[in-house]
Short mmCIF file of C-alpha atoms and ligand atoms in Angstrom, two decimals:
data_model
loop_
_atom_site.label_atom_id
_atom_site.label_comp_id
_atom_site.label_asym_id
_atom_site.label_seq_id
_atom_site.Cartn_x
_atom_site.Cartn_y
_atom_site.Cartn_z
CA UNK A 6 34.45 161.76 117.15
CA UNK A 7 34.27 165.11 115.08
CA UNK A 8 34.69 164.41 111.22
CA UNK A 9 35.77 167.89 109.70
CA UNK A 10 33.16 168.23 106.99
CA UNK A 11 35.21 170.30 104.32
CA UNK A 12 32.71 169.45 101.66
CA UNK A 13 29.45 170.38 103.45
CA UNK A 14 31.49 173.80 105.02
CA UNK A 15 32.90 174.42 101.94
CA UNK A 16 29.72 174.66 100.11
CA UNK A 17 28.17 177.11 102.97
CA UNK A 18 31.57 179.27 102.75
CA UNK A 19 30.48 179.32 98.50
CA UNK A 20 26.91 180.03 99.49
CA UNK A 21 27.75 182.81 101.35
CA UNK A 22 30.08 184.48 98.87
CA UNK A 23 27.61 183.89 96.56
CA UNK A 24 25.14 186.45 97.77
CA UNK A 25 28.16 188.71 98.75
CA UNK A 26 28.81 188.56 94.66
CA UNK A 27 25.14 188.61 93.79
CA UNK A 28 25.65 192.68 95.29
CA UNK A 29 28.58 193.86 94.58
CA UNK A 30 27.86 192.79 90.73
CA UNK A 31 24.87 194.63 90.22
CA UNK A 32 26.69 197.69 92.36
CA UNK A 33 29.90 197.49 89.98
CA UNK A 34 28.23 196.48 86.90
CA UNK A 35 30.47 193.52 86.57
CA UNK A 36 31.55 189.36 88.07
CA UNK A 37 34.67 189.05 89.58
CA UNK A 38 37.09 187.08 87.32
CA UNK A 39 39.14 184.54 87.48
CA UNK A 40 41.67 183.79 84.98
CA UNK A 41 42.97 180.02 84.98
CA UNK A 42 45.35 179.39 82.77
CA UNK A 43 46.35 175.40 82.12
CA UNK A 44 49.63 174.90 79.98
CA UNK A 45 49.39 171.00 78.87
CA UNK A 46 47.25 167.55 79.57
CA UNK A 47 48.27 166.67 83.75
CA UNK A 48 44.63 164.11 83.97
CA UNK A 49 44.98 165.76 87.95
CA UNK A 50 45.74 168.92 87.08
CA UNK A 51 42.27 169.06 84.52
CA UNK A 52 40.25 167.75 86.87
CA UNK A 53 41.24 170.27 89.96
CA UNK A 54 41.02 172.98 86.63
CA UNK A 55 36.62 171.41 86.82
CA UNK A 56 36.39 171.23 89.92
CA UNK A 57 37.58 175.28 90.54
CA UNK A 58 35.46 175.97 87.23
CA UNK A 59 32.51 174.41 88.57
CA UNK A 60 32.83 176.75 92.00
CA UNK A 61 33.37 180.03 90.35
CA UNK A 62 29.76 179.39 88.18
CA UNK A 63 28.77 178.26 92.38
CA UNK A 64 29.70 182.12 93.71
CA UNK A 65 28.80 184.37 90.54
CA UNK A 66 32.45 184.37 89.36
CA UNK A 67 33.29 184.59 85.81
CA UNK A 68 36.10 181.97 84.68
CA UNK A 69 37.80 182.65 81.76
CA UNK A 70 39.58 179.86 81.03
CA UNK A 71 43.23 179.78 78.71
CA UNK A 72 43.85 176.34 78.13
CA UNK A 73 46.54 175.40 75.86
CA UNK A 74 48.00 172.53 74.72
CA UNK A 75 51.69 173.61 74.78
CA UNK A 76 53.43 177.23 75.17
CA UNK A 77 57.35 178.82 75.30
CA UNK A 78 58.16 180.33 79.03
CA UNK A 79 58.19 183.54 76.51
CA UNK A 80 54.87 182.93 75.35
CA UNK A 81 53.48 181.94 78.66
CA UNK A 82 55.22 185.21 80.26
CA UNK A 83 53.49 186.84 77.30
CA UNK A 84 50.18 185.81 78.10
CA UNK A 85 50.48 186.58 82.02
CA UNK A 86 51.64 189.87 81.39
CA UNK A 87 48.14 190.33 79.20
CA UNK A 88 45.94 189.12 81.76
CA UNK A 89 47.56 191.28 83.93
CA UNK A 90 46.55 194.30 82.14
CA UNK A 91 43.01 193.15 81.59
CA UNK A 92 40.38 194.91 84.05
CA UNK A 93 38.45 192.30 82.98
CA UNK A 94 40.60 190.03 85.60
CA UNK A 95 40.96 190.00 89.23
CA UNK A 96 42.78 186.91 89.47
CA UNK A 97 45.52 184.57 88.10
CA UNK A 98 45.96 181.38 88.65
CA UNK A 99 48.06 179.38 86.62
CA UNK A 100 47.56 175.14 87.43
CA UNK A 101 50.98 173.39 88.61
CA UNK A 102 52.41 171.44 87.93
CA UNK A 103 54.09 172.98 84.43
CA UNK A 104 54.79 170.74 82.21
CA UNK A 105 58.52 170.71 81.70
CA UNK A 106 60.68 173.08 80.80
CA UNK A 107 58.39 175.80 81.57
CA UNK A 108 60.29 178.06 84.60
CA UNK A 109 56.96 178.35 87.10
CA UNK A 110 59.00 180.52 90.05
CA UNK A 111 58.85 182.82 87.01
CA UNK A 112 55.72 182.93 86.35
CA UNK A 113 54.70 183.03 89.51
CA UNK A 114 56.61 186.46 89.80
CA UNK A 115 54.94 187.78 86.76
CA UNK A 116 51.74 187.55 88.65
CA UNK A 117 50.40 191.08 89.46
CA UNK A 118 50.02 190.78 93.47
CA UNK A 119 46.98 192.46 93.44
CA UNK A 120 45.99 189.77 90.71
CA UNK A 121 48.24 186.35 92.66
CA UNK A 122 45.03 185.25 93.92
CA UNK A 123 47.34 181.71 94.69
CA UNK A 124 49.04 183.54 96.72
CA UNK A 125 52.43 182.49 95.94
CA UNK A 126 53.82 185.68 94.85
CA UNK A 127 56.79 186.87 96.80
CA UNK A 128 55.33 190.10 97.90
CA UNK A 129 52.57 188.20 99.01
CA UNK A 130 55.26 185.75 100.53
CA UNK A 131 56.59 188.24 101.95
CA UNK A 132 53.36 189.49 103.92
CA UNK A 133 52.29 186.73 104.94
CA UNK A 134 55.82 186.26 107.23
CA UNK A 135 55.12 189.95 108.20
CA UNK A 136 51.89 189.28 109.64
CA UNK A 137 50.16 192.28 106.93
CA UNK A 138 47.09 191.57 104.96
CA UNK A 139 48.01 190.27 101.28
CA UNK A 140 46.26 187.33 99.02
CA UNK A 141 47.52 183.94 101.88
CA UNK A 142 48.11 180.36 99.71
CA UNK A 143 44.89 178.63 98.92
CA UNK A 144 45.32 174.99 101.22
CA UNK A 145 46.82 176.75 105.00
CA UNK A 146 43.98 179.63 104.52
CA UNK A 147 41.02 177.03 103.87
CA UNK A 148 42.65 174.67 106.61
CA UNK A 149 42.39 177.76 109.29
CA UNK A 150 38.93 178.60 107.69
CA UNK A 151 37.83 174.92 108.55
CA UNK A 152 39.44 175.21 112.19
CA UNK A 153 37.22 178.50 112.99
CA UNK A 154 34.00 177.16 111.17
CA UNK A 155 34.10 174.07 113.89
CA UNK A 156 35.24 176.47 116.94
CA UNK A 157 38.49 174.53 117.59
CA UNK A 158 40.94 177.28 117.95
CA UNK A 159 44.64 176.41 117.87
CA UNK A 160 45.03 179.38 121.21
CA UNK A 161 48.26 178.06 123.30
CA UNK A 162 48.61 174.80 121.55
CA UNK A 163 51.01 173.16 120.95
CA UNK A 164 50.78 172.43 116.77
CA UNK A 165 52.81 170.39 114.65
CA UNK A 166 52.94 170.96 110.52
CA UNK A 167 54.84 168.02 108.88
CA UNK A 168 56.01 168.91 105.45
CA UNK A 169 57.91 172.18 104.62
CA UNK A 170 56.57 172.81 100.72
CA UNK A 171 56.13 176.91 99.78
CA UNK A 172 52.43 175.76 99.45
CA UNK A 173 51.30 174.07 102.05
CA UNK A 174 53.44 172.89 105.14
CA UNK A 175 55.72 176.93 105.46
CA UNK A 176 52.96 179.09 105.15
CA UNK A 177 50.33 177.00 107.67
CA UNK A 178 52.93 176.84 109.70
CA UNK A 179 53.62 181.15 109.71
CA UNK A 180 49.70 181.34 110.04
CA UNK A 181 48.96 178.77 112.80
CA UNK A 182 52.13 180.25 114.51
CA UNK A 183 50.72 184.23 113.75
CA UNK A 184 48.69 186.21 116.39
CA UNK A 185 44.60 186.72 115.29
CA UNK A 186 41.48 184.16 115.22
CA UNK A 187 42.19 180.59 114.87
CA UNK A 188 46.67 181.11 115.41
CA UNK A 189 48.93 181.54 118.79
CA UNK A 190 49.59 178.07 118.86
CA UNK A 191 53.21 176.94 119.17
CA UNK A 192 54.36 175.80 116.41
CA UNK A 193 56.34 172.71 114.84
CA UNK A 194 57.32 171.63 111.43
CA UNK A 195 59.02 168.82 110.31
CA UNK A 196 60.37 167.68 107.73
CA UNK A 197 61.80 164.50 106.22
CA UNK A 198 64.73 165.21 107.72
CA UNK A 199 62.98 165.58 111.53
CA UNK A 200 65.09 163.34 114.05
CA UNK A 201 61.36 161.43 116.11
CA UNK A 202 58.65 161.97 113.89
CA UNK A 203 56.65 159.76 116.03
CA UNK A 204 57.38 161.69 119.44
CA UNK A 205 56.77 165.24 118.06
CA UNK A 206 53.07 164.16 116.79
CA UNK A 207 53.06 162.62 120.00
CA UNK A 208 52.83 165.67 122.09
CA UNK A 209 50.68 166.93 119.31
CA UNK A 210 47.46 168.88 120.27
CA UNK A 211 47.04 169.47 116.46
CA UNK A 212 48.86 167.66 113.99
CA UNK A 213 48.95 168.80 109.91
CA UNK A 214 49.99 165.63 107.63
CA UNK A 215 51.03 167.28 104.41
CA UNK A 216 53.34 164.91 103.12
CA UNK A 217 51.98 162.99 100.35
CA UNK A 218 52.44 159.62 101.30
CA UNK A 219 49.58 157.33 101.55
CA UNK A 220 47.91 156.74 105.51
CA UNK A 221 51.97 158.01 106.59
CA UNK A 222 50.47 159.33 110.13
CA UNK A 223 49.35 155.97 111.98
CA UNK A 224 47.24 155.79 115.75
CA UNK A 225 50.59 154.89 117.78
CA UNK A 226 52.38 158.75 116.80
CA UNK A 227 48.67 160.43 118.03
CA UNK A 228 47.79 162.02 121.31
CA UNK A 229 44.17 161.19 122.64
CA UNK A 230 42.13 163.74 121.98
CA UNK A 231 43.88 165.55 119.11
CA UNK A 232 43.51 167.01 115.92
CA UNK A 233 43.81 166.13 112.88
CA UNK A 234 43.83 167.49 109.78
CA UNK A 235 44.97 165.14 106.66
CA UNK A 236 45.94 167.93 103.18
CA UNK A 237 47.28 164.71 101.04
CA UNK A 238 45.63 163.21 97.93
CA UNK A 239 47.29 160.08 97.23
CA UNK A 240 46.71 158.32 94.35
CA UNK A 241 46.75 154.97 95.26
CA UNK A 242 45.25 151.40 92.98
CA UNK A 243 42.80 151.18 96.28
CA UNK A 244 41.87 154.83 95.07
CA UNK A 245 42.43 157.81 96.82
CA UNK A 246 44.00 158.38 99.91
CA UNK A 247 45.53 160.72 102.33
CA UNK A 248 48.27 161.20 104.78
CA UNK A 249 46.77 159.42 107.05
CA UNK A 250 45.65 156.42 108.26
CA UNK A 251 42.57 156.81 109.28
CA UNK A 252 40.96 154.45 110.53
CA UNK A 253 43.54 153.93 113.29
CA UNK A 254 43.39 157.56 113.56
CA UNK A 255 40.21 158.22 114.34
CA UNK A 256 40.13 156.50 117.44
CA UNK A 257 41.97 158.43 119.20
CA UNK A 258 41.54 161.92 117.40
CA UNK A 259 39.23 164.33 119.10
CA UNK A 260 38.48 165.86 115.15
CA UNK A 261 39.16 164.45 111.90
CA UNK A 262 38.74 165.45 108.42
CA UNK A 263 38.52 162.60 105.85
CA UNK A 264 40.27 162.30 102.11
CA UNK A 265 38.62 162.74 99.76
CA UNK A 266 36.34 165.42 101.17
CA UNK A 267 37.93 167.65 103.82
CA UNK A 268 40.91 169.88 102.97
CA UNK A 269 40.44 169.48 98.85
CA UNK A 270 36.80 171.47 99.37
CA UNK A 271 38.11 173.71 101.54
CA UNK A 272 41.17 175.45 99.28
CA UNK A 273 38.58 175.76 96.18
CA UNK A 274 36.23 177.60 98.17
CA UNK A 275 39.48 179.93 99.43
CA UNK A 276 40.27 180.16 95.87
CA UNK A 277 36.73 181.92 95.51
CA UNK A 278 37.57 184.11 98.83
CA UNK A 279 40.18 184.83 97.53
CA UNK A 280 39.47 186.00 94.27
CA UNK A 281 36.42 188.53 95.85
CA UNK A 282 38.69 190.04 97.79
CA UNK A 283 40.90 190.62 94.52
CA UNK A 284 37.93 192.06 93.17
CA UNK A 285 36.84 194.59 96.16
CA UNK A 286 40.30 195.80 95.94
CA UNK A 287 40.26 196.55 92.11
CA UNK A 288 36.75 198.07 92.06
CA UNK A 289 37.84 200.03 95.08
CA UNK A 290 35.07 198.40 98.00
CA UNK A 291 38.45 197.96 100.30
P1 NAD B 329 56.08 168.40 99.10
O1 NAD B 329 56.14 166.88 98.60
O2 NAD B 329 55.86 169.67 98.37
O3 NAD B 329 56.50 168.44 100.29
C1 NAD B 329 55.87 167.21 101.21
C2 NAD B 329 57.27 167.57 102.14
O4 NAD B 329 56.99 166.73 103.00
C3 NAD B 329 58.18 167.67 102.32
O5 NAD B 329 58.85 169.10 102.41
C4 NAD B 329 58.89 166.69 102.56
O6 NAD B 329 60.17 167.72 103.71
C5 NAD B 329 57.91 165.77 103.40
N1 NAD B 329 58.37 164.86 103.80
C6 NAD B 329 58.58 163.61 102.71
N2 NAD B 329 59.11 162.74 103.48
C7 NAD B 329 58.95 162.79 104.69
C8 NAD B 329 58.65 162.29 105.70
N3 NAD B 329 59.06 160.71 105.93
N4 NAD B 329 59.01 162.31 107.57
C9 NAD B 329 58.87 163.61 107.66
N5 NAD B 329 58.54 164.79 106.02
C10 NAD B 329 58.12 164.28 104.96
O7 NAD B 329 54.11 168.15 98.57
P2 NAD B 329 53.39 168.89 98.88
O8 NAD B 329 52.93 169.56 97.70
O9 NAD B 329 53.27 170.36 100.12
O10 NAD B 329 51.73 168.25 99.00
C11 NAD B 329 51.80 167.28 100.60
C12 NAD B 329 50.44 166.71 99.81
O11 NAD B 329 48.91 167.44 100.34
C13 NAD B 329 50.07 166.27 98.80
O12 NAD B 329 49.90 164.58 98.93
C14 NAD B 329 49.70 166.78 98.42
O13 NAD B 329 48.84 166.11 96.74
C15 NAD B 329 48.83 167.09 98.77
N6 NAD B 329 48.17 168.59 98.89
C16 NAD B 329 46.92 168.86 98.52
C17 NAD B 329 46.18 170.00 98.85
C18 NAD B 329 44.97 170.07 98.88
O14 NAD B 329 44.07 171.49 98.61
N7 NAD B 329 44.20 169.45 100.10
C19 NAD B 329 46.44 170.63 97.90
C20 NAD B 329 48.07 170.73 98.11
C21 NAD B 329 48.90 169.89 98.36
#
């Protein structure tokens, strides 16, 4: 059984990026800049933002924090427009969820698509669906990168993605089914209305769980030798756990991600990759 070590893989990605960023910063006289907007005091969001700031530091990216206790829709939109104009800002990340009363889609739509390092702007979603270059959402792109680094190619294999959210399930299903490296899978996208989820999973060579229910995928749902990627992060009384019941599934899987230490660190590493890509676009390197 192969443990897909996202923590170590993400460290390698950050290290490689650091070397590239050092050369680019020297050449262009400035570091890539990532503006991070955090509204409110959600503790989980604060942890995510802190981890992203640390990753920026590791990679030689300048983190430009905008932490505000509260904001009106109008104020938040004004801040996004200001960051769109700021030449030192290559990427804009708005930590979700926003506090109640703020319209996140309206804000996401305002972010300059060339600074949309989260890949949530409709232009980038459209580019993904057309198979055109553009920013890909960090979690699915991080998952694909993790598979690549372990030489686990889903080409010609059956893949089941559980969950159809706009930030994970849907883009991941699209990325896996496209042509290109570490793709070309035959994908089934399952969700809360799937008739027989366990039967779909038992057919799969690759399972990607993005459901948000602790230990939802159990050993009896998994084919012998499958690759199982657990995107879930659930806070329970017993601590953090994924959407996969690690103990029962690892007995059957060829490879599996742990939680924590699997997809989470890869997501943050991908945000760094996307920020450096944005920088290259802005300085004319790409
Ligand atoms: P979401 O709540 O937006 O979507 C969950 C999806 O699961 C829905 O599409 C729903 O149809 C499906 N679902 C719910 N119940 C189901 C059932 N009984 N059977 C089959 N499908 C069912 O969640 P999300 O934002 O996609 O996140 C999913 C999980 O991934 C969460 O635990 C979240 O915390 C985690 N997450 C992790 C990262 C990371 O970096 N590791 C990033 C984003 C999300």
